[in-house]
PDB file of C-alpha atoms in Angstrom:
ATOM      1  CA  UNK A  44     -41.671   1.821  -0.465  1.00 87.00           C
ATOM      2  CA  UNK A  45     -42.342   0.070   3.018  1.00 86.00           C
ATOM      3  CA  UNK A  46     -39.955  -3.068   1.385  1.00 89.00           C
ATOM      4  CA  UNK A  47     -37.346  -0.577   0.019  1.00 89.00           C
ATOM      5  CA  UNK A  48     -37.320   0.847   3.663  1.00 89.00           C
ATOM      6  CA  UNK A  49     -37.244  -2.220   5.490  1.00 88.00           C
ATOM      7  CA  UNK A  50     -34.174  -3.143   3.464  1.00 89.00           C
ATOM      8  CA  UNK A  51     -32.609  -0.160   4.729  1.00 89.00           C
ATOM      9  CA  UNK A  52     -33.552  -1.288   8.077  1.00 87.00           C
ATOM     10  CA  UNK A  53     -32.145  -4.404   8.082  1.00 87.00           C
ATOM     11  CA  UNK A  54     -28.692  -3.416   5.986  1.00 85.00           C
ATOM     12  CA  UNK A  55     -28.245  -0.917   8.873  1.00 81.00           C
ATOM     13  CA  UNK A  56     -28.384  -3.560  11.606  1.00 79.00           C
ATOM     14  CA  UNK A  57     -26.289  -6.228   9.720  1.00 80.00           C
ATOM     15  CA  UNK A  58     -23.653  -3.223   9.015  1.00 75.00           C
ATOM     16  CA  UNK A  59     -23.857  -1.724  12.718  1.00 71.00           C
ATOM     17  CA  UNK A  60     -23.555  -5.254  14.007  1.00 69.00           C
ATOM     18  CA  UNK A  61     -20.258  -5.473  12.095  1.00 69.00           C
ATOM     19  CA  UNK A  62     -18.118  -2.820  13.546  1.00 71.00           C
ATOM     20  CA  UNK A  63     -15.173  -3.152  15.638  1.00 72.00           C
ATOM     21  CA  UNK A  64     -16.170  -2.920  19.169  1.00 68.00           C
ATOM     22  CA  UNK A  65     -12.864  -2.209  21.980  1.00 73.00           C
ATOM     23  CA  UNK A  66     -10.802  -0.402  19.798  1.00 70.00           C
ATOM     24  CA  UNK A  67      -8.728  -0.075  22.821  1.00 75.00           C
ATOM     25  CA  UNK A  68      -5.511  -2.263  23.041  1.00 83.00           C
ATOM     26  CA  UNK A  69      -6.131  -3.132  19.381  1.00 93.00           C
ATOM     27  CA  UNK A  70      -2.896  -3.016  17.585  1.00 96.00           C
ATOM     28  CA  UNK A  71      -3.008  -1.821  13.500  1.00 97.00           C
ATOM     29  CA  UNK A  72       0.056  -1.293  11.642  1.00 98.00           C
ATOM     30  CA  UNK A  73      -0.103   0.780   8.533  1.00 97.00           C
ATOM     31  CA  UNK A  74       3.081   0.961   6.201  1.00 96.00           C
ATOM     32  CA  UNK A  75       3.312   4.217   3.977  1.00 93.00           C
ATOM     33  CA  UNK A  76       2.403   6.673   6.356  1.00 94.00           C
ATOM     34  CA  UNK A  77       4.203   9.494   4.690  1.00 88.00           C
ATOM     35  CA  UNK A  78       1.849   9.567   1.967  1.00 84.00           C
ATOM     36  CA  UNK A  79      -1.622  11.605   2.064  1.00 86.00           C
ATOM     37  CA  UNK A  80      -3.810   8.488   2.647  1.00 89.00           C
ATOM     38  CA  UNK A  81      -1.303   6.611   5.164  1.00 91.00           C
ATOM     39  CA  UNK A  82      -1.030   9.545   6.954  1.00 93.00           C
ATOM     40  CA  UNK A  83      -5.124  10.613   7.451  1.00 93.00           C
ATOM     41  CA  UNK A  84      -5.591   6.637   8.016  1.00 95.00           C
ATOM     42  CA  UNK A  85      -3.210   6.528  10.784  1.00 96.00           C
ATOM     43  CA  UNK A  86      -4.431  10.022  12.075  1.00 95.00           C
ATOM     44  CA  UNK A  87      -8.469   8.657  11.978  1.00 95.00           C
ATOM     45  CA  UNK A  88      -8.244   5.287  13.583  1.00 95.00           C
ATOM     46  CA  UNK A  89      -5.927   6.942  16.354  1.00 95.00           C
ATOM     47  CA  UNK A  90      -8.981   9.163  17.073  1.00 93.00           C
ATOM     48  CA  UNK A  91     -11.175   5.715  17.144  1.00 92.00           C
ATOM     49  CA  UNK A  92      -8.775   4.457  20.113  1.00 92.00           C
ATOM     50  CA  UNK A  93      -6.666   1.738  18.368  1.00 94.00           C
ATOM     51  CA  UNK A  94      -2.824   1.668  19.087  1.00 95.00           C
ATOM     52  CA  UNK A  95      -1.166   2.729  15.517  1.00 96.00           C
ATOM     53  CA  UNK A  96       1.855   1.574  14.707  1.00 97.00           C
ATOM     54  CA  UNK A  97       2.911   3.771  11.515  1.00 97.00           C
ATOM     55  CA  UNK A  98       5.497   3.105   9.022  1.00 96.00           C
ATOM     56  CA  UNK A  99       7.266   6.307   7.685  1.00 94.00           C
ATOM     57  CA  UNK A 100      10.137   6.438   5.062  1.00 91.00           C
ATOM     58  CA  UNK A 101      11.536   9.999   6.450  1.00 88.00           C
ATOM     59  CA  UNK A 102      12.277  10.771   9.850  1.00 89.00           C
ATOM     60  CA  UNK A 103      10.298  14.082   9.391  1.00 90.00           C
ATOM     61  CA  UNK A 104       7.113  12.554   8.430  1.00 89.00           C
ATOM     62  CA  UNK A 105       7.444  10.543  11.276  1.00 92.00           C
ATOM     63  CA  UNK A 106       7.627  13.596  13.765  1.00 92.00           C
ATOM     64  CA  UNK A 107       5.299  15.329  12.339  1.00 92.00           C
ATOM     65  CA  UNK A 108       2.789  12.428  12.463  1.00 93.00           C
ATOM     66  CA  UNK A 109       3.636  11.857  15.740  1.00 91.00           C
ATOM     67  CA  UNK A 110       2.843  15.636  16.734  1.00 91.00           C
ATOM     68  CA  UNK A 111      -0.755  15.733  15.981  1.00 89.00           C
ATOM     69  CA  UNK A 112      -1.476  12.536  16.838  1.00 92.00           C
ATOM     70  CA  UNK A 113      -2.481  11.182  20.508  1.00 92.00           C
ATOM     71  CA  UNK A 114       1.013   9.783  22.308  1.00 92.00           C
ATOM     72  CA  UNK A 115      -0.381   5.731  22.028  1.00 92.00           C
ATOM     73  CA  UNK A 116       0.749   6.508  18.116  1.00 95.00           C
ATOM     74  CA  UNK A 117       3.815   4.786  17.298  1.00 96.00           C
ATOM     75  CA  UNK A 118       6.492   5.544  14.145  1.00 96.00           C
ATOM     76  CA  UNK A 119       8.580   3.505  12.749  1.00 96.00           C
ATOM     77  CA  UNK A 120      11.118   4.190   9.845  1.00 95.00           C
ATOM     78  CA  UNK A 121      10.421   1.204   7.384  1.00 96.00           C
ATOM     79  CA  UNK A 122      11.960   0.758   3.079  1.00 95.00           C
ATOM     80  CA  UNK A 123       9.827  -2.238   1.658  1.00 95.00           C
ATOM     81  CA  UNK A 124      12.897  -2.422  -0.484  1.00 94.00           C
ATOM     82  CA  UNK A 125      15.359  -3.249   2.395  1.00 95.00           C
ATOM     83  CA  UNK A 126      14.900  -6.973   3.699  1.00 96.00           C
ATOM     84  CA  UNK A 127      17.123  -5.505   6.698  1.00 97.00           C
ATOM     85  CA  UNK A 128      14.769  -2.503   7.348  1.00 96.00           C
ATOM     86  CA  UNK A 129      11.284  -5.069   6.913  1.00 97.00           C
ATOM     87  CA  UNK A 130      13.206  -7.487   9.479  1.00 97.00           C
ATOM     88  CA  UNK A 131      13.420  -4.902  11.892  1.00 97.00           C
ATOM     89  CA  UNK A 132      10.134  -3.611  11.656  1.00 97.00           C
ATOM     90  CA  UNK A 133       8.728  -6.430  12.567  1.00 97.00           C
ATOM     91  CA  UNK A 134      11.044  -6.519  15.382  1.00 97.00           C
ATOM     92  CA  UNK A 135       9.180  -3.646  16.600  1.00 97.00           C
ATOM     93  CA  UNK A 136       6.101  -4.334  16.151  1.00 97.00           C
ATOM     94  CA  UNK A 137       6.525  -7.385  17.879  1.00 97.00           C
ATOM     95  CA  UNK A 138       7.533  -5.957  20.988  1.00 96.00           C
ATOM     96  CA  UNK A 139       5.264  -3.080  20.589  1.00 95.00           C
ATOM     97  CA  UNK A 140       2.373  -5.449  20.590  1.00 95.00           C
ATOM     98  CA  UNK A 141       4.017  -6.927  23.544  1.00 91.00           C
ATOM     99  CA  UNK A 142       2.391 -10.623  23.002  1.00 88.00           C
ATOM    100  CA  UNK A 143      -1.468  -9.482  22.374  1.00 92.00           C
ATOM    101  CA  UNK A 144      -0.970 -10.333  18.083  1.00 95.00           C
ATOM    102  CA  UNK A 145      -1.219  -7.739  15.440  1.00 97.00           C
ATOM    103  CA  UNK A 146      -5.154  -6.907  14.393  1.00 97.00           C
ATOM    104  CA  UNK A 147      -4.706  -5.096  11.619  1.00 97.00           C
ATOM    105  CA  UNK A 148      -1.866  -4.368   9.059  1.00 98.00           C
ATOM    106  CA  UNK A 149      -2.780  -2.090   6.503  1.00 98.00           C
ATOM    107  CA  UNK A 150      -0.519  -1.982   3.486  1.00 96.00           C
ATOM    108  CA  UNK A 151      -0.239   1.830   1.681  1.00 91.00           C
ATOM    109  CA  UNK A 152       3.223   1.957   0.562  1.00 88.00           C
ATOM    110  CA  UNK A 153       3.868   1.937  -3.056  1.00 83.00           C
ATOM    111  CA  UNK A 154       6.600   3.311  -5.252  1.00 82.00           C
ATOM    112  CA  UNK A 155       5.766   5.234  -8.332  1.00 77.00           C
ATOM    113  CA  UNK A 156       6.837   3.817 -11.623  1.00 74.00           C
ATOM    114  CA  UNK A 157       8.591   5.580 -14.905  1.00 78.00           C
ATOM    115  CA  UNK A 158       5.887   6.299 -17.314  1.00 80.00           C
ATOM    116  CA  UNK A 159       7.594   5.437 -20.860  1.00 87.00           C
ATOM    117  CA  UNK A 160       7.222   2.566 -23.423  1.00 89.00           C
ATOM    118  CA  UNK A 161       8.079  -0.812 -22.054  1.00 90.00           C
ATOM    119  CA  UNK A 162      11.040  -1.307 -24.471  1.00 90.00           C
ATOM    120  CA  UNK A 163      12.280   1.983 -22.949  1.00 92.00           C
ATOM    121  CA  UNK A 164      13.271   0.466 -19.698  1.00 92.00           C
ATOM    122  CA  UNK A 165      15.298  -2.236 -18.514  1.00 92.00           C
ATOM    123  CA  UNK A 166      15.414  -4.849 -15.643  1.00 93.00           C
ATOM    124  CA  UNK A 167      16.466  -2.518 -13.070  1.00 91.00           C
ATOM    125  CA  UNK A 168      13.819   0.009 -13.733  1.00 90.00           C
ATOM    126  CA  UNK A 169      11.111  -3.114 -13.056  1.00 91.00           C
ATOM    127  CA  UNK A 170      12.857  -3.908  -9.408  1.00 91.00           C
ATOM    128  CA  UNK A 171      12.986  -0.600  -7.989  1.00 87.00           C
ATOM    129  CA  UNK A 172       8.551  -0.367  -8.219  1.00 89.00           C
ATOM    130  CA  UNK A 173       8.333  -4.226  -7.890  1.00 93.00           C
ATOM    131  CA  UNK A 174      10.534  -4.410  -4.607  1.00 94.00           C
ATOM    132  CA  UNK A 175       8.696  -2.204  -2.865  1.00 92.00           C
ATOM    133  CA  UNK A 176       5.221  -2.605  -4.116  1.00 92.00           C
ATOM    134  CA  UNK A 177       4.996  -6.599  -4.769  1.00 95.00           C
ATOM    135  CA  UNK A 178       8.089  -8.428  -2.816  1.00 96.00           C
ATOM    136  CA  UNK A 179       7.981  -5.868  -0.334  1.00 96.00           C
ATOM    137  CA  UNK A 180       4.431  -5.875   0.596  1.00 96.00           C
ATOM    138  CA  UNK A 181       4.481 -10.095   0.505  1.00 97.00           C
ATOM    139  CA  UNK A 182       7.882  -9.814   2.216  1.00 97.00           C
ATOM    140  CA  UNK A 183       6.278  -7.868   5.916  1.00 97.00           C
ATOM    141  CA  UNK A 184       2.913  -9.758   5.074  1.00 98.00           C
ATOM    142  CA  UNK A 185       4.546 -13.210   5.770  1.00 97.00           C
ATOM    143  CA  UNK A 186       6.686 -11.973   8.999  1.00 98.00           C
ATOM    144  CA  UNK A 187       3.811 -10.836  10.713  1.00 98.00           C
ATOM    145  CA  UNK A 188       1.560 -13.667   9.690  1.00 97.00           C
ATOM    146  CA  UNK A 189       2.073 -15.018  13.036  1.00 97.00           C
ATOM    147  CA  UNK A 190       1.500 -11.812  14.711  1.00 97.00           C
ATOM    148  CA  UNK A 191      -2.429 -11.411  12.670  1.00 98.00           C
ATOM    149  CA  UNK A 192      -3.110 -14.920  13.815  1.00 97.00           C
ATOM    150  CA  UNK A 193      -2.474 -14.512  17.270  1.00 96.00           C
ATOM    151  CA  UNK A 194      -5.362 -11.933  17.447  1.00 95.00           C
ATOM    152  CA  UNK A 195      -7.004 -13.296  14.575  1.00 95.00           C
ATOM    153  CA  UNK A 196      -6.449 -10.037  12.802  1.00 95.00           C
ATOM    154  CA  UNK A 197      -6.840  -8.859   9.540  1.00 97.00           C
ATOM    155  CA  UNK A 198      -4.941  -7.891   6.302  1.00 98.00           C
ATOM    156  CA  UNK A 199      -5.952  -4.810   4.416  1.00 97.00           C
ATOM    157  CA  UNK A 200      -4.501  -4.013   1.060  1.00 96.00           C
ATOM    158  CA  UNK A 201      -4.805  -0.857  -0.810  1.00 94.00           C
ATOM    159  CA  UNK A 202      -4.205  -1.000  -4.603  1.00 91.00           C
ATOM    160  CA  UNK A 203      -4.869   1.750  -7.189  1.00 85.00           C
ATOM    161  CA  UNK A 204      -7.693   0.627  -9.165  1.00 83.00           C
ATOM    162  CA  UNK A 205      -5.687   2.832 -12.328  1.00 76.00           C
ATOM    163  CA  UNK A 206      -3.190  -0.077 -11.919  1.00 75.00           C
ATOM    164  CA  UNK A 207      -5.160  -2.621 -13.168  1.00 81.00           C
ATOM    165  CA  UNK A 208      -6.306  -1.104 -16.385  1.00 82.00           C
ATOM    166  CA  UNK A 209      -2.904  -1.774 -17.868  1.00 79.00           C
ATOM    167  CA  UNK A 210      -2.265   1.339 -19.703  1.00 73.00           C
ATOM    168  CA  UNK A 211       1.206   2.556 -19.621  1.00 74.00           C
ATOM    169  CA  UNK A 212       4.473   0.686 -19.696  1.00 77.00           C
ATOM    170  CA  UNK A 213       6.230  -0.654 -16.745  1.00 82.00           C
ATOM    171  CA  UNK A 214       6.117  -2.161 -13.828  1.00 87.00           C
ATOM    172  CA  UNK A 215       3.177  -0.138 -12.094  1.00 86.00           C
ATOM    173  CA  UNK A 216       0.281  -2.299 -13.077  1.00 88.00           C
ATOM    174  CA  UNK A 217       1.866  -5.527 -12.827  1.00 90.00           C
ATOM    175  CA  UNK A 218       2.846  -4.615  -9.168  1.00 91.00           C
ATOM    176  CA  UNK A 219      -1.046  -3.905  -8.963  1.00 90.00           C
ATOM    177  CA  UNK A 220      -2.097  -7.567 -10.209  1.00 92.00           C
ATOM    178  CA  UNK A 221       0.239  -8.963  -8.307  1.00 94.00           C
ATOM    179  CA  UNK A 222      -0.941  -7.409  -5.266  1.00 95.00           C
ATOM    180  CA  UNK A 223      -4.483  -8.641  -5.978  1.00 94.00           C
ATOM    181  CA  UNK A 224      -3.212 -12.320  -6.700  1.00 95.00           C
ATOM    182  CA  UNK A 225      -1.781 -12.268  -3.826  1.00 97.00           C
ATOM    183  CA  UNK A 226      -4.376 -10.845  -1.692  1.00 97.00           C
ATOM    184  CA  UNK A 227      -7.044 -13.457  -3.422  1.00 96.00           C
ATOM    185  CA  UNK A 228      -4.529 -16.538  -2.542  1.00 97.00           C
ATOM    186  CA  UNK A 229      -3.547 -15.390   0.987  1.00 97.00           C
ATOM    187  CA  UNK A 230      -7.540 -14.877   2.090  1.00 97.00           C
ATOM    188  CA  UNK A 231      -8.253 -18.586   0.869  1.00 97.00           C
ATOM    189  CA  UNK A 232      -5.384 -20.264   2.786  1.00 96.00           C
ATOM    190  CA  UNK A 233      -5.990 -18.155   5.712  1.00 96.00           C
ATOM    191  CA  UNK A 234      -9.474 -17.689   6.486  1.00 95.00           C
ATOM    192  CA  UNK A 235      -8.279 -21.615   8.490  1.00 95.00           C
ATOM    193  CA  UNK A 236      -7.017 -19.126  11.318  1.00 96.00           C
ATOM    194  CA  UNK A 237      -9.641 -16.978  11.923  1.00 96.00           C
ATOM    195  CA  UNK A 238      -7.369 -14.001   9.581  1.00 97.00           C
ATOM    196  CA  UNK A 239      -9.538 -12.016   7.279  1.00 96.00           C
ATOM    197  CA  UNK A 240      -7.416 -10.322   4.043  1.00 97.00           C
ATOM    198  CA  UNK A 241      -9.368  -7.296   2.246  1.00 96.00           C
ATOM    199  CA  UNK A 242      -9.295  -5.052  -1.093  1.00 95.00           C
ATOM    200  CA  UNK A 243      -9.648  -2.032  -0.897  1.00 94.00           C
ATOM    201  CA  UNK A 244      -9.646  -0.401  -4.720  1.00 91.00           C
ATOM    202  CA  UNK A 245      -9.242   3.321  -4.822  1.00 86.00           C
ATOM    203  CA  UNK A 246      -8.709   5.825  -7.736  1.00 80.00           C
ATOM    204  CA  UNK A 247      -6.190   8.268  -7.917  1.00 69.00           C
ATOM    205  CA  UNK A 248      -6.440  10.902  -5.236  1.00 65.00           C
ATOM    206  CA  UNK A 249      -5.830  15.075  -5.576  1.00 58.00           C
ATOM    207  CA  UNK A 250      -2.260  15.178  -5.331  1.00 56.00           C
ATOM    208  CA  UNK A 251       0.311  17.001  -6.222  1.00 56.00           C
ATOM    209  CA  UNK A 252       2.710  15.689  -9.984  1.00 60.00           C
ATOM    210  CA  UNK A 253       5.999  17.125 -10.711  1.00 66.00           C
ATOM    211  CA  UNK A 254       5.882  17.086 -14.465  1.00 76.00           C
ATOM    212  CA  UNK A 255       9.256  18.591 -14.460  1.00 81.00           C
ATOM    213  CA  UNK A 256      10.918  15.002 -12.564  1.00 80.00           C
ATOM    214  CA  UNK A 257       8.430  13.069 -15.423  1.00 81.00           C
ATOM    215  CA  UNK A 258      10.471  15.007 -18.411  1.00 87.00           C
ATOM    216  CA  UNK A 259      13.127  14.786 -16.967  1.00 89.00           C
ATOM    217  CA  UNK A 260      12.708  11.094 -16.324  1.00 87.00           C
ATOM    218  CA  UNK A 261      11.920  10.578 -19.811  1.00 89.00           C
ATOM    219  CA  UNK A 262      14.919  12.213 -21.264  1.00 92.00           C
ATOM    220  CA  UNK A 263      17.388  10.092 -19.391  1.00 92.00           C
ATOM    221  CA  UNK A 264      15.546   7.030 -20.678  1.00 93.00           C
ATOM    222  CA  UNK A 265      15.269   8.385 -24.149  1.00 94.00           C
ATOM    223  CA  UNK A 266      18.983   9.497 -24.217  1.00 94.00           C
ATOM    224  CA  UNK A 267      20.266   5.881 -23.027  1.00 94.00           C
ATOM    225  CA  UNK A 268      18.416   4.327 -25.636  1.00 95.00           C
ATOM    226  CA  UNK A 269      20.590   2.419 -28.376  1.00 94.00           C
ATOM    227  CA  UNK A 270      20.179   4.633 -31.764  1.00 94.00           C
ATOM    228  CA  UNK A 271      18.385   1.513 -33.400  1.00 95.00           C
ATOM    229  CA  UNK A 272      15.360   1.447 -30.757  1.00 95.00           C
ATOM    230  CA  UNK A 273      15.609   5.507 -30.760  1.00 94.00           C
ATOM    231  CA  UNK A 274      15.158   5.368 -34.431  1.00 95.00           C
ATOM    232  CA  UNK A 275      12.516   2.711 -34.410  1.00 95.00           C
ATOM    233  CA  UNK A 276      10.193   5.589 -32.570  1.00 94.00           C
ATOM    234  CA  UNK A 277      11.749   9.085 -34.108  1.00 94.00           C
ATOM    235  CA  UNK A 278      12.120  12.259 -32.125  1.00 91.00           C
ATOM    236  CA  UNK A 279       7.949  13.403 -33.165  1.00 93.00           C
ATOM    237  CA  UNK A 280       7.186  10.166 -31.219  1.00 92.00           C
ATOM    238  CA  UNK A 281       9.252  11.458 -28.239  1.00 90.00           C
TER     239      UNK A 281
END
């Protein structure tokens, strides 16, 4: 008992002695901020004094972010699918940061993928989850490398855990590896700098599915189907 709680002791100290001290002035910038965990990130380290730099899709979210949060919170419209729209992210965050380096980017964002048989889909239907959720994501990562080494920051990916058990077709879980090659790669070559690169694993959370846009999904990708691959499954299968 007296080992198991001086082991308690001691994990306490090493864990206490690990937390980020002067939040203030601290820069973090989390993309997919209109999503439920983007969002109460962005909202709970604002609280804790860092400056937030959040990146919203809609122009809505963004507002309403902004109007419950303290006014150091920034917004900043951001499509991990548009090269253009990453480019001038980064444009702001640079100035935003205003030469102190970048000490956290946290990377939400993620677009949902069609759930049907892989043979089902075709190239495009790969690019439009891969864009945003691989080559996006590696895309901002690499133009604000030299922003996280300036304050030797750190990089903070979250991937689904679901997305690495491989079980439906598309491009969902191989967006999901690819995130954690990456991740592994980029915290080996950059650890040299003083930059630290994370995991964080999470399960699905309590949100909301519109069955009705799934159907519907999988009726325009059964109907474009050529008869000898609709055949191949029958209509029991769909």
């Amino acid at each position: 008992v007296l080992a198991s709680i001086l082991s308690l002791v001691i994990y306490w100290l090493i864990r206490d002695s690990r937390r980020v001290s002067n939040q203030s002035g601290k820069y973090v910038f989390i993309t997919g901020c209109d999503t439920r965990l983007g969002n109460a990130l962005a909202k709970w380290l604002d609280k804790r004094g860092f400056c937030i730099i959040a990146a919203c899709i809609t122009e809505k979210e963004a507002r309403e972010l902004q109007s419950c949060s303290s006014p150091s919170l920034k917004t900043v419209s951001l499509d991990l699918a548009d090269s253009s729209s990453i480019s001038r992210a980064v444009v702001f965050v640079t100035e935003e940061t205003a030469g102190k380096g970048l000490f956290g980017l946290v990377s939400n964002a993620e677009e949902t993928t069609l759930v049907a048989p892989t043979d089902w889909l075709r190239i495009d239907d790969f690019h439009s989850v891969l864009d945003v959720n691989l080559l996006g994501l590696i895309e901002i990562t690499l133009k604000l490398l030299p922003l996280l080494k300036k304050a030797e920051g750190r990089v903070v990916n979250l991937i689904n855990a679901e997305g690495l058990m491989a079980f439906v077709g598309g491009s969902y879980s191989l967006s999901k590896w690819g995130k954690e090659a990456f991740s592994d790669i980029l915290r080996r070559e950059i650890q040299h700098f003083g930059v630290k690169v994370s995991i964080v694993e999470h399960s699905f959370f309590n949100a909301e599915v519109n069955s009705d846009i799934m159907e519907s999904n999988l009726l325009r990708l059964w109907n474009r189907l050529t008869p000898e691959i609709r055949n191949s499954y029958g209509e029991k299968y769909f």
